[in-house]
């Protein structure tokens, strides 16, 4: 794919009012070309549109991988859970019925071990991480009454901390393969250039721990659609960078 941001079209219908307007031209690998007033780079973290346009980015690798899979419970899970473990957060995200997605962050060595271990051991490790991954478990002796190491903490317990914490529903089965993704932060220094704009992960790739990646992308799409419709309403060229910079 090649991208020309300011192409003067020669192949357009001579009656077209945009005959002399400059358009972006995308030359696709199959030999076809596309012309547009605006190219929206919504092509993810490794955005080719971002690369072709020459947008600079700032970011770094986290030296952490995420192990992703789908699991089954005995009962329906309607709650999203997240535990912050020393190695990184683990999230259990309901996807309907008795199924949940797992996003488990850990160092690359641990993630390889998690991918390689047999299914039973993986499910055991998963339940351990979800149920025992932080602090003492409700049944733990550490929370007993006889001079334990948490006595200093219990003196100032709030009402909610006095409540026994809930544990997520046990995972009984793995229902997908285990995939491993390296995690990184990447932020485009600019989102807009002449006739090109970046949205979603192409503009900003964030750590999945806050679960905000999709919402950020929806926010971008909403803001861009508003800018485009306002631009069209007042007859502005929607590919002009001064308009797009409001994103
Ligand atoms: C391990 C992990 C866990 C995550 N967990 C969460 C979570 O719990 N909650 C959350 O909100 N977010 C999460 N995210 C982030 C979320 O997945 C992304 O923020 C979101 O998918 C970004 O959407 P997007 O449409 O910008 O990019 P993408 O979802 O990457 O979509 C880009 C699309 O462009 C296509 N594409 C790319 N190049 C080309 C090309 N040259 N030609 C044609 N098509 C192309 C791709 O095939 C893809 O379909 C997670 C991310 C990771 C890596």
PDB file of C-alpha atoms and ligand atoms in Angstrom:
ATOM      1  CA  UNK A   1       0.000   0.000   0.000  1.00  0.00           C
ATOM      2  CA  UNK A   2       1.218   3.498  -0.836  1.00  0.00           C
ATOM      3  CA  UNK A   3      -0.311   6.740   0.361  1.00  0.00           C
ATOM      4  CA  UNK A   4      -0.093  10.109  -1.419  1.00  0.00           C
ATOM      5  CA  UNK A   5      -1.599  12.794   0.775  1.00  0.00           C
ATOM      6  CA  UNK A   6      -1.967  15.491  -1.866  1.00  0.00           C
ATOM      7  CA  UNK A   7      -2.716  13.841  -5.155  1.00  0.00           C
ATOM      8  CA  UNK A   8      -4.199  15.712  -8.137  1.00  0.00           C
ATOM      9  CA  UNK A   9      -6.550  13.169  -9.687  1.00  0.00           C
ATOM     10  CA  UNK A  10      -6.425  12.594 -13.420  1.00  0.00           C
ATOM     11  CA  UNK A  11      -8.814   9.666 -13.750  1.00  0.00           C
ATOM     12  CA  UNK A  12     -11.967  11.299 -12.434  1.00  0.00           C
ATOM     13  CA  UNK A  13     -15.093  12.100 -14.356  1.00  0.00           C
ATOM     14  CA  UNK A  14     -14.533  15.465 -16.043  1.00  0.00           C
ATOM     15  CA  UNK A  15     -17.962  16.639 -14.887  1.00  0.00           C
ATOM     16  CA  UNK A  16     -16.986  16.041 -11.275  1.00  0.00           C
ATOM     17  CA  UNK A  17     -16.824  19.230  -9.286  1.00  0.00           C
ATOM     18  CA  UNK A  18     -13.836  17.850  -7.384  1.00  0.00           C
ATOM     19  CA  UNK A  19     -11.792  17.394 -10.566  1.00  0.00           C
ATOM     20  CA  UNK A  20      -9.223  19.927  -9.458  1.00  0.00           C
ATOM     21  CA  UNK A  21      -9.456  19.343  -5.771  1.00  0.00           C
ATOM     22  CA  UNK A  22      -6.484  17.594  -4.271  1.00  0.00           C
ATOM     23  CA  UNK A  23      -7.330  14.234  -2.818  1.00  0.00           C
ATOM     24  CA  UNK A  24      -5.437  11.570  -0.951  1.00  0.00           C
ATOM     25  CA  UNK A  25      -4.587   8.618  -3.147  1.00  0.00           C
ATOM     26  CA  UNK A  26      -4.139   5.118  -1.798  1.00  0.00           C
ATOM     27  CA  UNK A  27      -2.408   2.664  -4.104  1.00  0.00           C
ATOM     28  CA  UNK A  28      -3.353  -0.785  -2.895  1.00  0.00           C
ATOM     29  CA  UNK A  29      -1.204  -3.896  -3.199  1.00  0.00           C
ATOM     30  CA  UNK A  30      -3.755  -5.441  -5.614  1.00  0.00           C
ATOM     31  CA  UNK A  31      -3.088  -2.631  -8.087  1.00  0.00           C
ATOM     32  CA  UNK A  32      -6.285  -0.683  -7.374  1.00  0.00           C
ATOM     33  CA  UNK A  33      -6.220   2.946  -6.312  1.00  0.00           C
ATOM     34  CA  UNK A  34      -8.601   4.769  -4.002  1.00  0.00           C
ATOM     35  CA  UNK A  35      -9.093   8.542  -3.798  1.00  0.00           C
ATOM     36  CA  UNK A  36     -10.529  10.283  -0.767  1.00  0.00           C
ATOM     37  CA  UNK A  37     -10.825  13.671   0.872  1.00  0.00           C
ATOM     38  CA  UNK A  38      -9.839  12.021   4.107  1.00  0.00           C
ATOM     39  CA  UNK A  39      -8.065   8.764   4.968  1.00  0.00           C
ATOM     40  CA  UNK A  40      -8.902   7.495   8.458  1.00  0.00           C
ATOM     41  CA  UNK A  41      -6.145   5.296   9.860  1.00  0.00           C
ATOM     42  CA  UNK A  42      -8.105   2.895  12.074  1.00  0.00           C
ATOM     43  CA  UNK A  43      -5.738   0.023  11.397  1.00  0.00           C
ATOM     44  CA  UNK A  44      -4.577  -0.775  14.897  1.00  0.00           C
ATOM     45  CA  UNK A  45      -1.378  -0.655  16.919  1.00  0.00           C
ATOM     46  CA  UNK A  46       0.923  -1.421  13.986  1.00  0.00           C
ATOM     47  CA  UNK A  47      -0.857   1.078  11.724  1.00  0.00           C
ATOM     48  CA  UNK A  48       0.482   1.078   8.181  1.00  0.00           C
ATOM     49  CA  UNK A  49      -1.349   4.357   7.531  1.00  0.00           C
ATOM     50  CA  UNK A  50       0.545   5.920  10.451  1.00  0.00           C
ATOM     51  CA  UNK A  51       3.821   4.591   9.089  1.00  0.00           C
ATOM     52  CA  UNK A  52       3.162   5.689   5.490  1.00  0.00           C
ATOM     53  CA  UNK A  53       2.150   9.181   6.571  1.00  0.00           C
ATOM     54  CA  UNK A  54       5.260   9.495   8.702  1.00  0.00           C
ATOM     55  CA  UNK A  55       3.548  10.214  12.018  1.00  0.00           C
ATOM     56  CA  UNK A  56       6.118  10.025  14.812  1.00  0.00           C
ATOM     57  CA  UNK A  57       5.234   8.141  17.980  1.00  0.00           C
ATOM     58  CA  UNK A  58       6.385   8.088  21.577  1.00  0.00           C
ATOM     59  CA  UNK A  59       6.281   4.898  23.619  1.00  0.00           C
ATOM     60  CA  UNK A  60       7.994   1.876  25.050  1.00  0.00           C
ATOM     61  CA  UNK A  61       7.610  -1.857  25.535  1.00  0.00           C
ATOM     62  CA  UNK A  62       6.400  -2.968  28.953  1.00  0.00           C
ATOM     63  CA  UNK A  63       8.518  -6.158  29.095  1.00  0.00           C
ATOM     64  CA  UNK A  64       5.225  -7.822  29.890  1.00  0.00           C
ATOM     65  CA  UNK A  65       3.053 -10.192  27.895  1.00  0.00           C
ATOM     66  CA  UNK A  66      -0.667 -10.780  28.159  1.00  0.00           C
ATOM     67  CA  UNK A  67      -1.982 -14.342  28.084  1.00  0.00           C
ATOM     68  CA  UNK A  68      -5.454 -14.328  26.543  1.00  0.00           C
ATOM     69  CA  UNK A  69      -8.021 -17.121  26.505  1.00  0.00           C
ATOM     70  CA  UNK A  70     -11.703 -17.888  27.018  1.00  0.00           C
ATOM     71  CA  UNK A  71     -12.820 -20.026  29.944  1.00  0.00           C
ATOM     72  CA  UNK A  72     -15.982 -21.658  31.212  1.00  0.00           C
ATOM     73  CA  UNK A  73     -17.502 -21.562  34.725  1.00  0.00           C
ATOM     74  CA  UNK A  74     -20.094 -23.836  36.329  1.00  0.00           C
ATOM     75  CA  UNK A  75     -22.501 -20.936  36.694  1.00  0.00           C
ATOM     76  CA  UNK A  76     -23.138 -17.740  34.784  1.00  0.00           C
ATOM     77  CA  UNK A  77     -20.628 -14.973  35.451  1.00  0.00           C
ATOM     78  CA  UNK A  78     -21.985 -11.428  35.215  1.00  0.00           C
ATOM     79  CA  UNK A  79     -19.163  -9.633  36.931  1.00  0.00           C
ATOM     80  CA  UNK A  80     -15.785  -8.333  35.727  1.00  0.00           C
ATOM     81  CA  UNK A  81     -12.967  -9.129  38.158  1.00  0.00           C
ATOM     82  CA  UNK A  82      -9.441  -7.861  38.324  1.00  0.00           C
ATOM     83  CA  UNK A  83      -6.654  -8.866  40.689  1.00  0.00           C
ATOM     84  CA  UNK A  84      -3.386  -6.980  40.956  1.00  0.00           C
ATOM     85  CA  UNK A  85      -0.683  -9.603  41.412  1.00  0.00           C
ATOM     86  CA  UNK A  86       3.048  -8.984  41.913  1.00  0.00           C
ATOM     87  CA  UNK A  87       3.670 -10.141  38.330  1.00  0.00           C
ATOM     88  CA  UNK A  88       0.886  -7.971  36.846  1.00  0.00           C
ATOM     89  CA  UNK A  89      -2.911  -7.755  36.758  1.00  0.00           C
ATOM     90  CA  UNK A  90      -5.246 -10.595  35.846  1.00  0.00           C
ATOM     91  CA  UNK A  91      -8.736  -9.821  34.548  1.00  0.00           C
ATOM     92  CA  UNK A  92     -11.757 -12.092  34.232  1.00  0.00           C
ATOM     93  CA  UNK A  93     -14.227 -10.457  31.857  1.00  0.00           C
ATOM     94  CA  UNK A  94     -17.723 -11.920  31.360  1.00  0.00           C
ATOM     95  CA  UNK A  95     -18.693 -12.518  27.739  1.00  0.00           C
ATOM     96  CA  UNK A  96     -22.145 -13.981  28.371  1.00  0.00           C
ATOM     97  CA  UNK A  97     -23.590 -17.238  29.628  1.00  0.00           C
ATOM     98  CA  UNK A  98     -20.985 -19.241  31.564  1.00  0.00           C
ATOM     99  CA  UNK A  99     -18.021 -17.833  29.653  1.00  0.00           C
ATOM    100  CA  UNK A 100     -15.369 -15.248  30.474  1.00  0.00           C
ATOM    101  CA  UNK A 101     -12.270 -13.904  28.776  1.00  0.00           C
ATOM    102  CA  UNK A 102      -8.986 -13.908  30.637  1.00  0.00           C
ATOM    103  CA  UNK A 103      -6.358 -11.182  30.210  1.00  0.00           C
ATOM    104  CA  UNK A 104      -3.413 -12.202  32.402  1.00  0.00           C
ATOM    105  CA  UNK A 105      -0.330  -9.991  32.451  1.00  0.00           C
ATOM    106  CA  UNK A 106       3.062 -11.447  33.378  1.00  0.00           C
ATOM    107  CA  UNK A 107       6.689 -11.447  32.313  1.00  0.00           C
ATOM    108  CA  UNK A 108       7.608 -13.145  28.999  1.00  0.00           C
ATOM    109  CA  UNK A 109       9.171 -16.205  30.678  1.00  0.00           C
ATOM    110  CA  UNK A 110       6.067 -16.833  32.778  1.00  0.00           C
ATOM    111  CA  UNK A 111       3.798 -16.334  29.771  1.00  0.00           C
ATOM    112  CA  UNK A 112       5.700 -18.995  27.785  1.00  0.00           C
ATOM    113  CA  UNK A 113       5.347 -21.386  30.722  1.00  0.00           C
ATOM    114  CA  UNK A 114       1.617 -20.621  30.923  1.00  0.00           C
ATOM    115  CA  UNK A 115       1.153 -21.305  27.236  1.00  0.00           C
ATOM    116  CA  UNK A 116       3.100 -24.571  27.366  1.00  0.00           C
ATOM    117  CA  UNK A 117       1.684 -26.121  30.555  1.00  0.00           C
ATOM    118  CA  UNK A 118      -1.057 -28.732  30.219  1.00  0.00           C
ATOM    119  CA  UNK A 119      -4.655 -27.586  30.393  1.00  0.00           C
ATOM    120  CA  UNK A 120      -5.364 -28.902  33.915  1.00  0.00           C
ATOM    121  CA  UNK A 121      -2.310 -27.197  35.367  1.00  0.00           C
ATOM    122  CA  UNK A 122      -3.193 -23.974  33.586  1.00  0.00           C
ATOM    123  CA  UNK A 123      -6.757 -23.991  34.965  1.00  0.00           C
ATOM    124  CA  UNK A 124      -5.351 -24.646  38.467  1.00  0.00           C
ATOM    125  CA  UNK A 125      -2.857 -21.789  38.110  1.00  0.00           C
ATOM    126  CA  UNK A 126      -5.650 -19.538  36.870  1.00  0.00           C
ATOM    127  CA  UNK A 127      -7.952 -20.300  39.812  1.00  0.00           C
ATOM    128  CA  UNK A 128      -5.066 -19.814  42.203  1.00  0.00           C
ATOM    129  CA  UNK A 129      -4.236 -16.432  40.689  1.00  0.00           C
ATOM    130  CA  UNK A 130      -7.875 -15.336  40.780  1.00  0.00           C
ATOM    131  CA  UNK A 131      -8.712 -16.576  44.270  1.00  0.00           C
ATOM    132  CA  UNK A 132      -5.453 -16.333  46.170  1.00  0.00           C
ATOM    133  CA  UNK A 133      -3.665 -13.733  44.141  1.00  0.00           C
ATOM    134  CA  UNK A 134      -3.714 -10.959  46.715  1.00  0.00           C
ATOM    135  CA  UNK A 135      -3.587 -10.674  50.492  1.00  0.00           C
ATOM    136  CA  UNK A 136      -4.909 -13.338  52.788  1.00  0.00           C
ATOM    137  CA  UNK A 137      -7.905 -15.357  51.705  1.00  0.00           C
ATOM    138  CA  UNK A 138     -11.019 -15.074  53.943  1.00  0.00           C
ATOM    139  CA  UNK A 139     -10.269 -18.549  55.281  1.00  0.00           C
ATOM    140  CA  UNK A 140      -6.602 -17.799  55.862  1.00  0.00           C
ATOM    141  CA  UNK A 141      -5.232 -18.100  59.413  1.00  0.00           C
ATOM    142  CA  UNK A 142      -3.514 -14.786  58.824  1.00  0.00           C
ATOM    143  CA  UNK A 143      -6.882 -13.149  59.415  1.00  0.00           C
ATOM    144  CA  UNK A 144      -7.432 -15.013  62.703  1.00  0.00           C
ATOM    145  CA  UNK A 145      -7.669 -13.212  66.040  1.00  0.00           C
ATOM    146  CA  UNK A 146      -4.468 -14.322  67.729  1.00  0.00           C
ATOM    147  CA  UNK A 147      -1.842 -11.661  67.270  1.00  0.00           C
ATOM    148  CA  UNK A 148      -1.356 -12.014  63.521  1.00  0.00           C
ATOM    149  CA  UNK A 149       0.680  -9.797  61.226  1.00  0.00           C
ATOM    150  CA  UNK A 150      -2.423  -7.906  60.078  1.00  0.00           C
ATOM    151  CA  UNK A 151      -3.447  -6.697  63.558  1.00  0.00           C
ATOM    152  CA  UNK A 152      -2.037  -3.213  62.811  1.00  0.00           C
ATOM    153  CA  UNK A 153      -4.207  -3.077  59.713  1.00  0.00           C
ATOM    154  CA  UNK A 154      -7.422  -4.302  61.330  1.00  0.00           C
ATOM    155  CA  UNK A 155      -7.463  -1.461  63.886  1.00  0.00           C
ATOM    156  CA  UNK A 156      -8.485   1.001  61.164  1.00  0.00           C
ATOM    157  CA  UNK A 157     -10.732  -1.211  59.123  1.00  0.00           C
ATOM    158  CA  UNK A 158     -13.485   0.573  57.245  1.00  0.00           C
ATOM    159  CA  UNK A 159     -16.955  -0.931  57.020  1.00  0.00           C
ATOM    160  CA  UNK A 160     -16.338  -2.272  53.512  1.00  0.00           C
ATOM    161  CA  UNK A 161     -12.988  -3.754  54.502  1.00  0.00           C
ATOM    162  CA  UNK A 162     -14.747  -5.599  57.314  1.00  0.00           C
ATOM    163  CA  UNK A 163     -16.889  -7.392  54.791  1.00  0.00           C
ATOM    164  CA  UNK A 164     -15.562 -10.710  53.661  1.00  0.00           C
ATOM    165  CA  UNK A 165     -14.313 -10.272  50.104  1.00  0.00           C
ATOM    166  CA  UNK A 166     -15.960 -12.230  47.353  1.00  0.00           C
ATOM    167  CA  UNK A 167     -14.048 -14.598  45.155  1.00  0.00           C
ATOM    168  CA  UNK A 168     -14.767 -14.947  41.440  1.00  0.00           C
ATOM    169  CA  UNK A 169     -16.509 -18.079  40.149  1.00  0.00           C
ATOM    170  CA  UNK A 170     -14.092 -20.960  39.622  1.00  0.00           C
ATOM    171  CA  UNK A 171     -12.840 -21.635  36.135  1.00  0.00           C
ATOM    172  CA  UNK A 172     -13.711 -25.223  35.230  1.00  0.00           C
ATOM    173  CA  UNK A 173     -12.480 -25.434  31.671  1.00  0.00           C
ATOM    174  CA  UNK A 174     -10.442 -23.735  28.990  1.00  0.00           C
ATOM    175  CA  UNK A 175     -12.553 -23.288  25.842  1.00  0.00           C
ATOM    176  CA  UNK A 176     -10.052 -21.592  23.531  1.00  0.00           C
ATOM    177  CA  UNK A 177      -6.388 -21.657  22.714  1.00  0.00           C
ATOM    178  CA  UNK A 178      -4.003 -19.555  24.792  1.00  0.00           C
ATOM    179  CA  UNK A 179      -2.599 -16.560  22.922  1.00  0.00           C
ATOM    180  CA  UNK A 180       0.270 -14.404  24.070  1.00  0.00           C
ATOM    181  CA  UNK A 181       0.627 -10.696  23.155  1.00  0.00           C
ATOM    182  CA  UNK A 182       3.574  -8.443  24.003  1.00  0.00           C
ATOM    183  CA  UNK A 183       2.345  -5.228  25.644  1.00  0.00           C
ATOM    184  CA  UNK A 184       3.514  -1.742  24.807  1.00  0.00           C
ATOM    185  CA  UNK A 185       2.585   1.892  25.079  1.00  0.00           C
ATOM    186  CA  UNK A 186       2.569   3.873  21.844  1.00  0.00           C
ATOM    187  CA  UNK A 187       1.197   7.350  21.317  1.00  0.00           C
ATOM    188  CA  UNK A 188       1.264   9.231  18.017  1.00  0.00           C
ATOM    189  CA  UNK A 189       2.738  12.705  18.539  1.00  0.00           C
ATOM    190  CA  UNK A 190       0.036  14.055  16.192  1.00  0.00           C
ATOM    191  CA  UNK A 191      -3.288  12.528  15.221  1.00  0.00           C
ATOM    192  CA  UNK A 192      -3.849  14.579  12.081  1.00  0.00           C
ATOM    193  CA  UNK A 193      -1.968  15.545   8.963  1.00  0.00           C
ATOM    194  CA  UNK A 194      -3.183  16.810   5.583  1.00  0.00           C
ATOM    195  CA  UNK A 195      -5.986  14.388   4.509  1.00  0.00           C
ATOM    196  CA  UNK A 196      -5.015  11.742   7.058  1.00  0.00           C
ATOM    197  CA  UNK A 197      -6.239  11.198  10.587  1.00  0.00           C
ATOM    198  CA  UNK A 198      -5.503   8.434  13.106  1.00  0.00           C
ATOM    199  CA  UNK A 199      -8.042   6.956  15.504  1.00  0.00           C
ATOM    200  CA  UNK A 200      -8.105   4.066  17.974  1.00  0.00           C
ATOM    201  CA  UNK A 201      -4.980   2.021  18.594  1.00  0.00           C
ATOM    202  CA  UNK A 202      -3.358   3.570  15.519  1.00  0.00           C
ATOM    203  CA  UNK A 203      -3.297   6.826  17.521  1.00  0.00           C
ATOM    204  CA  UNK A 204      -2.772   5.426  21.023  1.00  0.00           C
ATOM    205  CA  UNK A 205      -2.044   1.921  22.251  1.00  0.00           C
ATOM    206  CA  UNK A 206      -2.388   1.558  26.009  1.00  0.00           C
ATOM    207  CA  UNK A 207      -1.849  -1.191  28.597  1.00  0.00           C
ATOM    208  CA  UNK A 208      -4.992  -3.362  28.824  1.00  0.00           C
ATOM    209  CA  UNK A 209      -5.067  -3.136  32.630  1.00  0.00           C
ATOM    210  CA  UNK A 210      -7.664  -0.364  32.669  1.00  0.00           C
ATOM    211  CA  UNK A 211      -9.722  -1.947  29.874  1.00  0.00           C
ATOM    212  CA  UNK A 212      -9.968   1.453  28.189  1.00  0.00           C
ATOM    213  CA  UNK A 213      -8.584   0.742  24.706  1.00  0.00           C
ATOM    214  CA  UNK A 214     -11.941   0.161  23.039  1.00  0.00           C
ATOM    215  CA  UNK A 215     -13.615   3.101  24.791  1.00  0.00           C
ATOM    216  CA  UNK A 216     -10.824   5.440  23.696  1.00  0.00           C
ATOM    217  CA  UNK A 217     -11.353   4.277  20.113  1.00  0.00           C
ATOM    218  CA  UNK A 218     -15.131   4.800  20.361  1.00  0.00           C
ATOM    219  CA  UNK A 219     -14.440   8.295  21.727  1.00  0.00           C
ATOM    220  CA  UNK A 220     -12.188   9.058  18.743  1.00  0.00           C
ATOM    221  CA  UNK A 221     -14.797   7.798  16.266  1.00  0.00           C
ATOM    222  CA  UNK A 222     -17.468   9.930  17.946  1.00  0.00           C
ATOM    223  CA  UNK A 223     -15.282  13.070  17.930  1.00  0.00           C
ATOM    224  CA  UNK A 224     -14.212  12.535  14.314  1.00  0.00           C
ATOM    225  CA  UNK A 225     -17.767  11.957  13.064  1.00  0.00           C
ATOM    226  CA  UNK A 226     -18.815  15.217  14.746  1.00  0.00           C
ATOM    227  CA  UNK A 227     -15.940  17.127  13.104  1.00  0.00           C
ATOM    228  CA  UNK A 228     -16.735  15.643   9.690  1.00  0.00           C
ATOM    229  CA  UNK A 229     -20.451  16.420   9.891  1.00  0.00           C
ATOM    230  CA  UNK A 230     -19.797  19.976  11.115  1.00  0.00           C
ATOM    231  CA  UNK A 231     -17.232  20.453   8.337  1.00  0.00           C
ATOM    232  CA  UNK A 232     -19.658  19.228   5.688  1.00  0.00           C
ATOM    233  CA  UNK A 233     -22.449  21.419   7.107  1.00  0.00           C
ATOM    234  CA  UNK A 234     -20.370  24.588   6.643  1.00  0.00           C
ATOM    235  CA  UNK A 235     -18.813  23.486   3.348  1.00  0.00           C
ATOM    236  CA  UNK A 236     -15.253  23.088   4.636  1.00  0.00           C
ATOM    237  CA  UNK A 237     -12.727  20.685   3.150  1.00  0.00           C
ATOM    238  CA  UNK A 238     -12.795  17.867   5.723  1.00  0.00           C
ATOM    239  CA  UNK A 239      -9.227  16.910   4.853  1.00  0.00           C
ATOM    240  CA  UNK A 240      -7.821  20.223   6.081  1.00  0.00           C
ATOM    241  CA  UNK A 241      -5.511  19.711   8.993  1.00  0.00           C
ATOM    242  CA  UNK A 242      -6.794  22.822  10.830  1.00  0.00           C
ATOM    243  CA  UNK A 243     -10.224  21.131  11.052  1.00  0.00           C
ATOM    244  CA  UNK A 244      -8.832  17.729  11.995  1.00  0.00           C
ATOM    245  CA  UNK A 245      -6.623  19.128  14.729  1.00  0.00           C
ATOM    246  CA  UNK A 246      -9.748  19.611  16.868  1.00  0.00           C
ATOM    247  CA  UNK A 247      -9.674  15.843  17.374  1.00  0.00           C
TER     248      UNK A 247
HETATM  249  C1  LIG B   1      -4.019  -8.486  25.268  1.00  0.00           C
HETATM  250  C2  LIG B   1      -4.952  -7.334  25.104  1.00  0.00           C
HETATM  251  C3  LIG B   1      -6.073  -7.229  25.925  1.00  0.00           C
HETATM  252  C4  LIG B   1      -6.929  -6.150  25.797  1.00  0.00           C
HETATM  253  N1  LIG B   1      -8.012  -6.046  26.629  1.00  0.00           N
HETATM  254  C5  LIG B   1      -8.836  -4.994  26.504  1.00  0.00           C
HETATM  255  C6  LIG B   1      -9.976  -4.853  27.354  1.00  0.00           C
HETATM  256  O1  LIG B   1     -10.223  -5.654  28.236  1.00  0.00           O
HETATM  257  N2  LIG B   1     -10.790  -3.786  27.152  1.00  0.00           N
HETATM  258  C7  LIG B   1     -10.532  -2.853  26.192  1.00  0.00           C
HETATM  259  O2  LIG B   1     -11.288  -1.894  26.058  1.00  0.00           O
HETATM  260  N3  LIG B   1      -9.472  -2.961  25.386  1.00  0.00           N
HETATM  261  C8  LIG B   1      -8.619  -4.004  25.513  1.00  0.00           C
HETATM  262  N4  LIG B   1      -7.544  -4.111  24.694  1.00  0.00           N
HETATM  263  C9  LIG B   1      -7.310  -3.068  23.700  1.00  0.00           C
HETATM  264  C10 LIG B   1      -8.245  -3.221  22.517  1.00  0.00           C
HETATM  265  O3  LIG B   1      -8.119  -4.517  21.973  1.00  0.00           O
HETATM  266  C11 LIG B   1      -7.861  -2.167  21.484  1.00  0.00           C
HETATM  267  O4  LIG B   1      -7.789  -0.893  22.101  1.00  0.00           O
HETATM  268  C12 LIG B   1      -8.886  -2.099  20.368  1.00  0.00           C
HETATM  269  O5  LIG B   1      -9.043  -3.363  19.755  1.00  0.00           O
HETATM  270  C13 LIG B   1      -8.423  -1.080  19.334  1.00  0.00           C
HETATM  271  O6  LIG B   1      -9.361  -1.034  18.294  1.00  0.00           O
HETATM  272  P1  LIG B   1      -8.920  -0.522  16.873  1.00  0.00           P
HETATM  273  O7  LIG B   1     -10.127  -0.694  16.017  1.00  0.00           O
HETATM  274  O8  LIG B   1      -8.285   0.813  16.979  1.00  0.00           O
HETATM  275  O9  LIG B   1      -7.756  -1.511  16.400  1.00  0.00           O
HETATM  276  P2  LIG B   1      -7.840  -3.074  16.116  1.00  0.00           P
HETATM  277  O10 LIG B   1      -8.835  -3.740  16.998  1.00  0.00           O
HETATM  278  O11 LIG B   1      -6.424  -3.557  16.145  1.00  0.00           O
HETATM  279  O12 LIG B   1      -8.417  -3.151  14.635  1.00  0.00           O
HETATM  280  C14 LIG B   1      -7.637  -2.754  13.524  1.00  0.00           C
HETATM  281  C15 LIG B   1      -8.171  -3.480  12.309  1.00  0.00           C
HETATM  282  O13 LIG B   1      -7.480  -3.011  11.150  1.00  0.00           O
HETATM  283  C16 LIG B   1      -7.148  -4.116  10.335  1.00  0.00           C
HETATM  284  N5  LIG B   1      -5.958  -3.781   9.539  1.00  0.00           N
HETATM  285  C17 LIG B   1      -4.709  -3.507   9.967  1.00  0.00           C
HETATM  286  N6  LIG B   1      -3.899  -3.232   8.935  1.00  0.00           N
HETATM  287  C18 LIG B   1      -4.652  -3.325   7.811  1.00  0.00           C
HETATM  288  C19 LIG B   1      -4.390  -3.153   6.413  1.00  0.00           C
HETATM  289  N7  LIG B   1      -3.175  -2.824   5.954  1.00  0.00           N
HETATM  290  N8  LIG B   1      -5.403  -3.335   5.562  1.00  0.00           N
HETATM  291  C20 LIG B   1      -6.636  -3.667   6.001  1.00  0.00           C
HETATM  292  N9  LIG B   1      -6.945  -3.832   7.305  1.00  0.00           N
HETATM  293  C21 LIG B   1      -5.967  -3.670   8.192  1.00  0.00           C
HETATM  294  C22 LIG B   1      -6.880  -5.244  11.321  1.00  0.00           C
HETATM  295  O14 LIG B   1      -7.029  -6.498  10.687  1.00  0.00           O
HETATM  296  C23 LIG B   1      -7.956  -4.994  12.369  1.00  0.00           C
HETATM  297  O15 LIG B   1      -9.161  -5.627  12.046  1.00  0.00           O
HETATM  298  C24 LIG B   1      -6.668  -5.176  24.811  1.00  0.00           C
HETATM  299  C25 LIG B   1      -5.548  -5.290  23.974  1.00  0.00           C
HETATM  300  C26 LIG B   1      -4.690  -6.361  24.128  1.00  0.00           C
HETATM  301  C27 LIG B   1      -3.480  -6.472  23.215  1.00  0.00           C
END
